[in-house]
Each structure stands twice: as C-alpha cells, then as structure tokens.
mmCIF file of N, CA and C in Angstrom:
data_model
loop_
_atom_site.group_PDB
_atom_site.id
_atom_site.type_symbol
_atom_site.label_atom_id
_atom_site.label_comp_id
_atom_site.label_asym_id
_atom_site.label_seq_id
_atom_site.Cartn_x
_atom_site.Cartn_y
_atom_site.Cartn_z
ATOM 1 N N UNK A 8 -3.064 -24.368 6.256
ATOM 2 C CA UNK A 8 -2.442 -24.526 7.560
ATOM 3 C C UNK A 8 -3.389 -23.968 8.618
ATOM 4 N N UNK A 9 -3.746 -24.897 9.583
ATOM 5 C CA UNK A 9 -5.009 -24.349 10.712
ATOM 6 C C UNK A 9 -4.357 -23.124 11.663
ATOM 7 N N UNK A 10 -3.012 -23.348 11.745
ATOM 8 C CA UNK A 10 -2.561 -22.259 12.660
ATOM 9 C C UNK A 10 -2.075 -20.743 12.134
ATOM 10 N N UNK A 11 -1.635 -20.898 10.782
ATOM 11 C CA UNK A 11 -1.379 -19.862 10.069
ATOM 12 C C UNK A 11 -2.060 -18.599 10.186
ATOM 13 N N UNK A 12 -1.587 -17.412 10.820
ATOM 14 C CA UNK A 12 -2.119 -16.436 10.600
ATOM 15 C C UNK A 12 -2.828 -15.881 9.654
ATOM 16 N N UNK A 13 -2.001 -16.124 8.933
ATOM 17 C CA UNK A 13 -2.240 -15.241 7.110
ATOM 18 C C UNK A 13 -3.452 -16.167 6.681
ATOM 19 N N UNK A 14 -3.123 -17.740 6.527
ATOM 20 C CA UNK A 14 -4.084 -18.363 6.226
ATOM 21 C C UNK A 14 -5.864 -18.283 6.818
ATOM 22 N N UNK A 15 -5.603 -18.063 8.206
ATOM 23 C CA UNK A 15 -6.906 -17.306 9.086
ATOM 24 C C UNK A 15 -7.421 -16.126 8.599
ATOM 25 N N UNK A 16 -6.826 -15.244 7.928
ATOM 26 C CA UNK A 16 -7.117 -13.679 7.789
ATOM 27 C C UNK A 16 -7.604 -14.457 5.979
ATOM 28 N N UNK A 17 -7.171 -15.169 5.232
ATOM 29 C CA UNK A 17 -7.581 -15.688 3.667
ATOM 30 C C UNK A 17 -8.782 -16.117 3.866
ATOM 31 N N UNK A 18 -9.172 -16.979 4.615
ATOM 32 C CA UNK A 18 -10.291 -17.487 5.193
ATOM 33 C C UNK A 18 -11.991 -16.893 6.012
ATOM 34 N N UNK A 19 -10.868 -15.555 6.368
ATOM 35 C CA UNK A 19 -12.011 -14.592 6.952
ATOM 36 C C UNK A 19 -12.384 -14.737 8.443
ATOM 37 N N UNK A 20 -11.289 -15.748 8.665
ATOM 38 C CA UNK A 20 -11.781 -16.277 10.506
ATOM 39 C C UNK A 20 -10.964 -15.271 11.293
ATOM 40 N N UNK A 21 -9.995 -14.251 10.952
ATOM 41 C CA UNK A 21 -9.880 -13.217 11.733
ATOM 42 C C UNK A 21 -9.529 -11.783 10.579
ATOM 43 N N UNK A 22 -10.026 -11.013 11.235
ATOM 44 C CA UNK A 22 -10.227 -9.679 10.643
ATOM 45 C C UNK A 22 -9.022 -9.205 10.294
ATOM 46 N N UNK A 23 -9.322 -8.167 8.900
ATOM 47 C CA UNK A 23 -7.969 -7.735 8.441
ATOM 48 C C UNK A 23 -8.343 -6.281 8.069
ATOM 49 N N UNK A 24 -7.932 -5.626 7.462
ATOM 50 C CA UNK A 24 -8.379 -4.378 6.516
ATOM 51 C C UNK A 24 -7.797 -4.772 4.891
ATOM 52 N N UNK A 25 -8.529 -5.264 4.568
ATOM 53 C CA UNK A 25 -8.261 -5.674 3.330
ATOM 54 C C UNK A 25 -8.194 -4.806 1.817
ATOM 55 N N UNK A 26 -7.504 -4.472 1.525
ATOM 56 C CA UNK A 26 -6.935 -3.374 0.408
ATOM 57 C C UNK A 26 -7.126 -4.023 -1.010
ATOM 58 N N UNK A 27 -7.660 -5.146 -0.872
ATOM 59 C CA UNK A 27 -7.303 -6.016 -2.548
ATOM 60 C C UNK A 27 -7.719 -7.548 -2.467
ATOM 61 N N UNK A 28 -7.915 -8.234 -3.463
ATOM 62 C CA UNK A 28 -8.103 -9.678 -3.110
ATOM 63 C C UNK A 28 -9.154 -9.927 -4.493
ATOM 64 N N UNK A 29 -7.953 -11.321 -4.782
ATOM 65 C CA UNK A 29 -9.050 -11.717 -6.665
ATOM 66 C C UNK A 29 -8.705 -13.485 -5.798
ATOM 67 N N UNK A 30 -8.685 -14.339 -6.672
ATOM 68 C CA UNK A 30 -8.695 -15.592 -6.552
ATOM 69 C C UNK A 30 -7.531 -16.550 -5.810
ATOM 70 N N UNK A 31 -6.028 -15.259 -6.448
ATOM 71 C CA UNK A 31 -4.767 -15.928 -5.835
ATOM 72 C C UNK A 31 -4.294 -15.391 -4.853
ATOM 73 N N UNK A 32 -4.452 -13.665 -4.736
ATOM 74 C CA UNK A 32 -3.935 -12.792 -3.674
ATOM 75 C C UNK A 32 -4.819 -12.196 -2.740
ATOM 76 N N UNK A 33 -4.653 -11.803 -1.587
ATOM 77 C CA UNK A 33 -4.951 -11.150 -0.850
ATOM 78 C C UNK A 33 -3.759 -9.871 -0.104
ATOM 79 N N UNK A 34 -4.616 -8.690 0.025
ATOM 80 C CA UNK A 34 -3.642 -7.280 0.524
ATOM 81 C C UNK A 34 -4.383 -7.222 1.894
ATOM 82 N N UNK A 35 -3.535 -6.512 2.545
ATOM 83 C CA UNK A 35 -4.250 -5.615 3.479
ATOM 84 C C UNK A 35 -3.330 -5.181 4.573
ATOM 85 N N UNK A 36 -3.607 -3.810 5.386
ATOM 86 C CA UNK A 36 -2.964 -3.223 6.180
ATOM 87 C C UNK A 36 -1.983 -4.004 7.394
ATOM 88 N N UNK A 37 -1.019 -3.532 7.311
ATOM 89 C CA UNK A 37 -0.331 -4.435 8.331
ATOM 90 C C UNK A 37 -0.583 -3.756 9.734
ATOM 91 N N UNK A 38 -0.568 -4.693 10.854
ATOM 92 C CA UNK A 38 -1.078 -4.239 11.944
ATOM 93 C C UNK A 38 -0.453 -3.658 13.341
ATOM 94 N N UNK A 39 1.054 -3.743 12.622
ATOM 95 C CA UNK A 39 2.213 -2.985 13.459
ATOM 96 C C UNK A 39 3.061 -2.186 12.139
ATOM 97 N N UNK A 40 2.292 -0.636 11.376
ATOM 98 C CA UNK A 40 2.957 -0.556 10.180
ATOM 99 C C UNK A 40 4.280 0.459 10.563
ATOM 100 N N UNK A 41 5.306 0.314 9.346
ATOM 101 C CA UNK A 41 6.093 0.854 9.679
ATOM 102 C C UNK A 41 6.756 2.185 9.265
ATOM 103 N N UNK A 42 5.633 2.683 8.105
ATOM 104 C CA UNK A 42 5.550 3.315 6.616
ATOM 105 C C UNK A 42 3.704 3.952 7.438
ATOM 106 N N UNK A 43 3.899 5.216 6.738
ATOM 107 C CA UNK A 43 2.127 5.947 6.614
ATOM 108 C C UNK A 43 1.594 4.835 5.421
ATOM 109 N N UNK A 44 2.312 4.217 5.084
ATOM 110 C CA UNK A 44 1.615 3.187 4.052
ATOM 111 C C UNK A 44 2.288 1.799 4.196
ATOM 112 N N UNK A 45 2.159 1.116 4.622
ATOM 113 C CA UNK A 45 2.192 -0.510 5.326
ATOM 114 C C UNK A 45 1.520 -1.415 4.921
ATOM 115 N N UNK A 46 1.315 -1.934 3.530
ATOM 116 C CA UNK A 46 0.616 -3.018 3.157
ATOM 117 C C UNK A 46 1.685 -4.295 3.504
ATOM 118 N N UNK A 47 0.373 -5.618 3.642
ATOM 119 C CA UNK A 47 1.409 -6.888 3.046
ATOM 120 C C UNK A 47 0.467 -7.564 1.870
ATOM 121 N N UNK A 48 1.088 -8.143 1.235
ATOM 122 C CA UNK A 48 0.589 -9.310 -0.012
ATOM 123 C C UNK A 48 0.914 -10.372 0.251
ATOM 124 N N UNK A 49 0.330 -11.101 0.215
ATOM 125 C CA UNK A 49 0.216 -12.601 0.411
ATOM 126 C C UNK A 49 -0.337 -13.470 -0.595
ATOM 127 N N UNK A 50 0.039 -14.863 -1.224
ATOM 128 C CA UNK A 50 -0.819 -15.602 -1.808
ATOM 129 C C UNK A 50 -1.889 -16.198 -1.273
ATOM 130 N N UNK A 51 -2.803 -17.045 -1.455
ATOM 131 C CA UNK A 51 -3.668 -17.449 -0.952
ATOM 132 C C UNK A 51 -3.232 -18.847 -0.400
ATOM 133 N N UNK A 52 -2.583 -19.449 -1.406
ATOM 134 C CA UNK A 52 -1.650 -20.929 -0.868
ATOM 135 C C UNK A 52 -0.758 -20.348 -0.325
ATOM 136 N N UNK A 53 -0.792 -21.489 0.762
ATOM 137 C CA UNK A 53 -0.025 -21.176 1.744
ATOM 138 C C UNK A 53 1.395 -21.998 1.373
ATOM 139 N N UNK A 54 2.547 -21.042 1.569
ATOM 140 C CA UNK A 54 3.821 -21.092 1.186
ATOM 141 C C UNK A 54 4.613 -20.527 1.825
ATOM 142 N N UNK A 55 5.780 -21.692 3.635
ATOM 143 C CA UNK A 55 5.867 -20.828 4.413
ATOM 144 C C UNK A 55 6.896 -19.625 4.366
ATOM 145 N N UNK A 56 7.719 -20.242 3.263
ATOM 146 C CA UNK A 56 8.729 -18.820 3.131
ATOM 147 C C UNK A 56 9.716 -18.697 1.729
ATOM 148 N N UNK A 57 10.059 -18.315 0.833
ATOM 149 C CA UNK A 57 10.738 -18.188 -0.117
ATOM 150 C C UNK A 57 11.701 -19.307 -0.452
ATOM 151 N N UNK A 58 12.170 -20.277 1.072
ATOM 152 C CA UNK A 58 12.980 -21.427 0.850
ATOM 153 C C UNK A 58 12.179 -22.294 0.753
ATOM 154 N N UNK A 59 10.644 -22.267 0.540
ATOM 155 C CA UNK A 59 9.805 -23.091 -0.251
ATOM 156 C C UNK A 59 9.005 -23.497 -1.007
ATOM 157 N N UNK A 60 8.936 -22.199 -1.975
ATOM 158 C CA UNK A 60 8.757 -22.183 -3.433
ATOM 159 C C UNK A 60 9.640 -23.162 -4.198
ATOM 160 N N UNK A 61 8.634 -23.622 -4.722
ATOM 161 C CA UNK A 61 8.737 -24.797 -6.039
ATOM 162 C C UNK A 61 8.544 -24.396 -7.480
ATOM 163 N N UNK A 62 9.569 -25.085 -8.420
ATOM 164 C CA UNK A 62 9.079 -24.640 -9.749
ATOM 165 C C UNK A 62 7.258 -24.583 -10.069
ATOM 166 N N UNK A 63 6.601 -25.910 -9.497
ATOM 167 C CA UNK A 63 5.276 -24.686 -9.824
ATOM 168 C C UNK A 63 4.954 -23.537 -9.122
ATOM 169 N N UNK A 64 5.652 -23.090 -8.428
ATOM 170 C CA UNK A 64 4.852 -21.757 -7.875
ATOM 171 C C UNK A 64 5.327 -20.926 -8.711
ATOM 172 N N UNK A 65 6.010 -20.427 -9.865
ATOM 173 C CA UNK A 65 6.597 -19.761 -10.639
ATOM 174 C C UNK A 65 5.743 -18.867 -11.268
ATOM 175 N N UNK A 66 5.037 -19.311 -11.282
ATOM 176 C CA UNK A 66 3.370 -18.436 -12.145
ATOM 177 C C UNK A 66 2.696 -17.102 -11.328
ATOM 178 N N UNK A 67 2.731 -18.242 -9.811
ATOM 179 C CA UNK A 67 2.142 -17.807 -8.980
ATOM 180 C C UNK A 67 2.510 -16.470 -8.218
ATOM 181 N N UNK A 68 4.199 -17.083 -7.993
ATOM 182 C CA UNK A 68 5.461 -15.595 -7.325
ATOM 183 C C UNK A 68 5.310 -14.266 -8.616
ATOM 184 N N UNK A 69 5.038 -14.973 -10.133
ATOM 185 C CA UNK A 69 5.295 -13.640 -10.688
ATOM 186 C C UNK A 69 4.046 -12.616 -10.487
ATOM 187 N N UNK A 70 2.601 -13.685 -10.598
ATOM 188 C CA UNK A 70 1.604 -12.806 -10.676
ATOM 189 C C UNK A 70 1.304 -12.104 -9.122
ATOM 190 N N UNK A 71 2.172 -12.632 -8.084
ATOM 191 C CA UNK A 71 2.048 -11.632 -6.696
ATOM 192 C C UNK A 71 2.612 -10.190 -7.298
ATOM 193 N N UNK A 72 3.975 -10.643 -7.722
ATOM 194 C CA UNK A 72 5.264 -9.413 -7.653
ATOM 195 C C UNK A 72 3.915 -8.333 -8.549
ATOM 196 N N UNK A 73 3.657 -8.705 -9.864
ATOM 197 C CA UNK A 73 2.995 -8.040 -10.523
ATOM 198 C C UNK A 73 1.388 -7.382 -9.899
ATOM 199 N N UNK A 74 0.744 -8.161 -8.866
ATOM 200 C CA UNK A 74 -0.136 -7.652 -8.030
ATOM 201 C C UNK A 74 0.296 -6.582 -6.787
ATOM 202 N N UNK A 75 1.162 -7.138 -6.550
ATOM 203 C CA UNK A 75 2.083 -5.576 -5.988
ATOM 204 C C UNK A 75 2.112 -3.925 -6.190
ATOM 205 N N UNK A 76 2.457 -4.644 -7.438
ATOM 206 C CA UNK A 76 2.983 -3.326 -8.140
ATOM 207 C C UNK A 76 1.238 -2.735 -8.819
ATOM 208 N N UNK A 77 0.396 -3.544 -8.737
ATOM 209 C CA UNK A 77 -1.059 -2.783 -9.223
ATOM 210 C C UNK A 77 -1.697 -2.198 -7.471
ATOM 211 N N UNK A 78 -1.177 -2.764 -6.525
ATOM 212 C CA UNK A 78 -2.014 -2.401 -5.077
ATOM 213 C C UNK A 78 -1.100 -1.349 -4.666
ATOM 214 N N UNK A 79 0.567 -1.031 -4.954
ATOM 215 C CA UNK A 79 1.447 0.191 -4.950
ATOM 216 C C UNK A 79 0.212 1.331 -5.886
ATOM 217 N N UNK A 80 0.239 1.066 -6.922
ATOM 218 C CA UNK A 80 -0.378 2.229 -7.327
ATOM 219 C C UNK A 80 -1.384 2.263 -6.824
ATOM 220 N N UNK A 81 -2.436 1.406 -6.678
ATOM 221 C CA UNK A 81 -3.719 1.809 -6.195
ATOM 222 C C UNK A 81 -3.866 2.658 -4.934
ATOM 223 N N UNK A 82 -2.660 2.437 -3.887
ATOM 224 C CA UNK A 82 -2.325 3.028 -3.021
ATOM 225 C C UNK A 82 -1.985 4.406 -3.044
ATOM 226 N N UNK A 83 -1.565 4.702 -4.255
ATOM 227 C CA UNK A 83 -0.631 6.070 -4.977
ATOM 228 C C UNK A 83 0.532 6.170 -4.724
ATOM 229 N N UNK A 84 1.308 5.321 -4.604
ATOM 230 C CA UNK A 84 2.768 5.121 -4.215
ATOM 231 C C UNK A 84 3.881 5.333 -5.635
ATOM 232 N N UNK A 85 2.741 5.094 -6.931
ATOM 233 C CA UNK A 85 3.393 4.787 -8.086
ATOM 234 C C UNK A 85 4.272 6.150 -8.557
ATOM 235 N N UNK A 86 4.285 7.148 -8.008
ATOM 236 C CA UNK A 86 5.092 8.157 -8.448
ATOM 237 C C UNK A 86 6.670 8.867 -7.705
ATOM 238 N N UNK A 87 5.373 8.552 -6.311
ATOM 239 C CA UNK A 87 6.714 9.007 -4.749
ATOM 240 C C UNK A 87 7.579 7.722 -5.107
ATOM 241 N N UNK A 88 7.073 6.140 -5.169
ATOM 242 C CA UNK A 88 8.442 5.168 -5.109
ATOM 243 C C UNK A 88 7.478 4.308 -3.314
ATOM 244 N N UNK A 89 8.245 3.417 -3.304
ATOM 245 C CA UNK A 89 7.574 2.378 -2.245
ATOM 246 C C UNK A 89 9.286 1.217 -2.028
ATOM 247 N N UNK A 90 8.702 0.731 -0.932
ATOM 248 C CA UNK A 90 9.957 -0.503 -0.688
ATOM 249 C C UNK A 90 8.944 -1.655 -1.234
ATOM 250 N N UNK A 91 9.091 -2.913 -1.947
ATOM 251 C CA UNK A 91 8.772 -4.224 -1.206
ATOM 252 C C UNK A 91 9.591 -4.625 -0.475
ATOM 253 N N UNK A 92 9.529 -5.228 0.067
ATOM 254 C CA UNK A 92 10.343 -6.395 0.924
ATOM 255 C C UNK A 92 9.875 -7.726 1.212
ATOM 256 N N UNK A 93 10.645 -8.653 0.915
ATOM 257 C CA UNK A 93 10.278 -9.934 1.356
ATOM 258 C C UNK A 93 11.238 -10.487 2.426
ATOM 259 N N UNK A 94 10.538 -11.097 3.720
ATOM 260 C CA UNK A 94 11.608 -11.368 4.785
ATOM 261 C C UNK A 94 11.673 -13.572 4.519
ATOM 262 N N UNK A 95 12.831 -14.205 4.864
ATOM 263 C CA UNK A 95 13.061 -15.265 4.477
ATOM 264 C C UNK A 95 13.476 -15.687 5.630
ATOM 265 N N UNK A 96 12.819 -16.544 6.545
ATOM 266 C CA UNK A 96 13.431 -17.354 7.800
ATOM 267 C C UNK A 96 13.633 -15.971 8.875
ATOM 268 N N UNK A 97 13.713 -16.586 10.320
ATOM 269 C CA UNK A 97 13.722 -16.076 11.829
ATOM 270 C C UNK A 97 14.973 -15.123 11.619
ATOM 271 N N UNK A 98 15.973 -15.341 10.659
ATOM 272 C CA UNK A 98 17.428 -14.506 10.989
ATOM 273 C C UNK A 98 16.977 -13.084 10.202
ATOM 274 N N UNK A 99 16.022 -12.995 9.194
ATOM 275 C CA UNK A 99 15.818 -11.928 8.266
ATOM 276 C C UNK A 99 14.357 -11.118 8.896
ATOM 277 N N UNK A 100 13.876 -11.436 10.193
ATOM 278 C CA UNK A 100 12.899 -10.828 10.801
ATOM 279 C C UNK A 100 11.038 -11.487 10.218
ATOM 280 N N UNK A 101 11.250 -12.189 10.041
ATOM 281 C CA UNK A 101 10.425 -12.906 9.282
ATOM 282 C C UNK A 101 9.011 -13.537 10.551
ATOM 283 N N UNK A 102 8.020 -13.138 10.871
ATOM 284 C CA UNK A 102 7.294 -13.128 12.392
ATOM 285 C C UNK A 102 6.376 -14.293 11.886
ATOM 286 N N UNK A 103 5.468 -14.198 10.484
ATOM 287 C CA UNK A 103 4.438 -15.214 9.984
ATOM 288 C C UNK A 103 5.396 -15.932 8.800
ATOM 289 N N UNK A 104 5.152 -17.273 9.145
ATOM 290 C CA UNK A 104 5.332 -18.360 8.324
ATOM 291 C C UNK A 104 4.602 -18.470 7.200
ATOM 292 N N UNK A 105 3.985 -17.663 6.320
ATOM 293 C CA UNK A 105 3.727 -17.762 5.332
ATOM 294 C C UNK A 105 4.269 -16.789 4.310
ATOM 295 N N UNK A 106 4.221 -17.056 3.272
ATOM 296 C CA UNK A 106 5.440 -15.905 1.980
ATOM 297 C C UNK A 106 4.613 -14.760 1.969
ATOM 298 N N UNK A 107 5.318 -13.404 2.170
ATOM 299 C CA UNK A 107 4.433 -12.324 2.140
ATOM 300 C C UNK A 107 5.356 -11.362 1.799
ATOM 301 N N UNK A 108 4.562 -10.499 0.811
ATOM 302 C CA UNK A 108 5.804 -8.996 0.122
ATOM 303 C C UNK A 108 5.197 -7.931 1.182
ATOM 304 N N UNK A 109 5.984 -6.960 1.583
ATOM 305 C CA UNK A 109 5.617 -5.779 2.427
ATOM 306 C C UNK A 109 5.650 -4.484 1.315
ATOM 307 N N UNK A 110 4.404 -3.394 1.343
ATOM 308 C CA UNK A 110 5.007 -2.877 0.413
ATOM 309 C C UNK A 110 4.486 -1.243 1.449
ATOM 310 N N UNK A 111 5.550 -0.663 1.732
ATOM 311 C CA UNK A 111 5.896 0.301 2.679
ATOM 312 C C UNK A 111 6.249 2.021 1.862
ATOM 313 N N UNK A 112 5.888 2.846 2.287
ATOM 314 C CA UNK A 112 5.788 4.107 1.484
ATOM 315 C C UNK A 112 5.236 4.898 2.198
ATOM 316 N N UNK A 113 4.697 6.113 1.361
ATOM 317 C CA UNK A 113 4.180 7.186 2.243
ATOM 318 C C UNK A 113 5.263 8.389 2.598
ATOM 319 N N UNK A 114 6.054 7.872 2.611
ATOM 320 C CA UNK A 114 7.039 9.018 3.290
ATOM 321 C C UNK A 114 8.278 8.815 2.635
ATOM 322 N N UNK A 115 9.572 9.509 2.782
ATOM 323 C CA UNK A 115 10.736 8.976 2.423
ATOM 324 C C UNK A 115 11.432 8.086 3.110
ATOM 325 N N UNK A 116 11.555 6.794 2.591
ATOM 326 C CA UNK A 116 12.530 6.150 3.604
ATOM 327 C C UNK A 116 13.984 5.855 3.954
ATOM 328 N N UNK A 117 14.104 5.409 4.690
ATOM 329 C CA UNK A 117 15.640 5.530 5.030
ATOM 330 C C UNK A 117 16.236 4.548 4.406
ATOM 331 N N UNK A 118 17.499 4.680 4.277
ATOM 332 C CA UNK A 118 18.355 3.485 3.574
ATOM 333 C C UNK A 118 18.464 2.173 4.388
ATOM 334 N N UNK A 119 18.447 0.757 3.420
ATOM 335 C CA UNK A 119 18.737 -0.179 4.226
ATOM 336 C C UNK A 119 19.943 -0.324 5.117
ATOM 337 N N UNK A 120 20.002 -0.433 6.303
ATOM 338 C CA UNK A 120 21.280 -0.399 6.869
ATOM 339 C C UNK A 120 21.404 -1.951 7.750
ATOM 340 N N UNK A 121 22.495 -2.571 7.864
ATOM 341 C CA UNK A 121 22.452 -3.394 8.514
ATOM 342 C C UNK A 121 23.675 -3.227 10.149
ATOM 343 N N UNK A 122 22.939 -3.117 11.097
ATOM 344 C CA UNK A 122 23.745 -2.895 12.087
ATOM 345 C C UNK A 122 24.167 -3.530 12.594
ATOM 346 N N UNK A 123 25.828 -3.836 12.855
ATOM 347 C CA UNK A 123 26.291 -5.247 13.737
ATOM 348 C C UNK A 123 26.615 -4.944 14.709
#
C-alpha cells in the first residue's frame, strides 16, 4: 500500500527505531508511547486490520503473536508481565490501517477500563 504508514517504515522510506525485523516482521518504538516500554509489531504484508485476515494468514498471525512474545523478552518485560494489544477498526482507537500488536510495559499498568 503506497500510503501506508507502516508499509513506508517496512520499506525504509521513513524512519523508525527499529527493535527487531527477520523476513515477516518488523518491531520498533512507537512514536507517541504510552508505557516506558511502547513497542508495535507489525507484519510485513500489509493487512489493514484483524477484519481482514484470511485463512492464509493463519501461519502468519501465529508467527507475529509468537514474535511478540521473543521482542517482550528481548525487551525484558518477560518477568515484570507486558500488555499486547491489538486495536480493530476507528471505534477501538485504531490510527494506522495496517494489523499491528502493541506491546506496552515498563511500569505497572492500569486496568482496562472502559468509560461511557
């Protein structure tokens, strides 16, 4: 996707701080974080949000979740504990159109709360 953020930062046409990156994933610091530790993960195919994963991406979603959980530890999160989060469409806060896990830590965090 030419306009895709995420896809621009996979590509190298705009700068990231990059924490990780093999063939399918790419990590790196998020740039409004919300956590002393603020990563996002992203695939490399571009996939704009969880309501559009396809049975083949099945391979693909597990080996993110599981790249996660190796860039949590690499981070040192693996003992304190970390959030992922994945946001799905404009109503769930969701800013880039492409599928991305947040993985947030560093500190203790607060409980999910939803305020109406």
């Amino acid at each position: 996707m030419s306009d895709c953020l995420f896809c621009k930062i996979v590509e190298g046409t705009i700068p990231s701080r990059k924490v990780y990156e093999d063939d399918l994933v790419c990590a790196f610091h998020d740039i409004q974080p919300q956590a002393p530790v603020h990563l996002l993960v992203i695939p490399k195919k571009h996939i704009a949000t969880m309501n559009d994963c396809e049975p083949e991406d099945q391979a693909l979603l597990g080996y993110l979740l599981l790249s996660a959980k190796k860039i949590a530890q690499e981070a040192g999160l693996e003992k304190s504990g970390y959030r992922l989060v994945n946001n799905c469409g404009r109503d769930s806060g969701q800013l880039v159109f492409h599928i991305h896990w947040h993985i947030l830590g560093g500190e203790t965090l607060g409980p999910l709360n939803v305020q109406q």
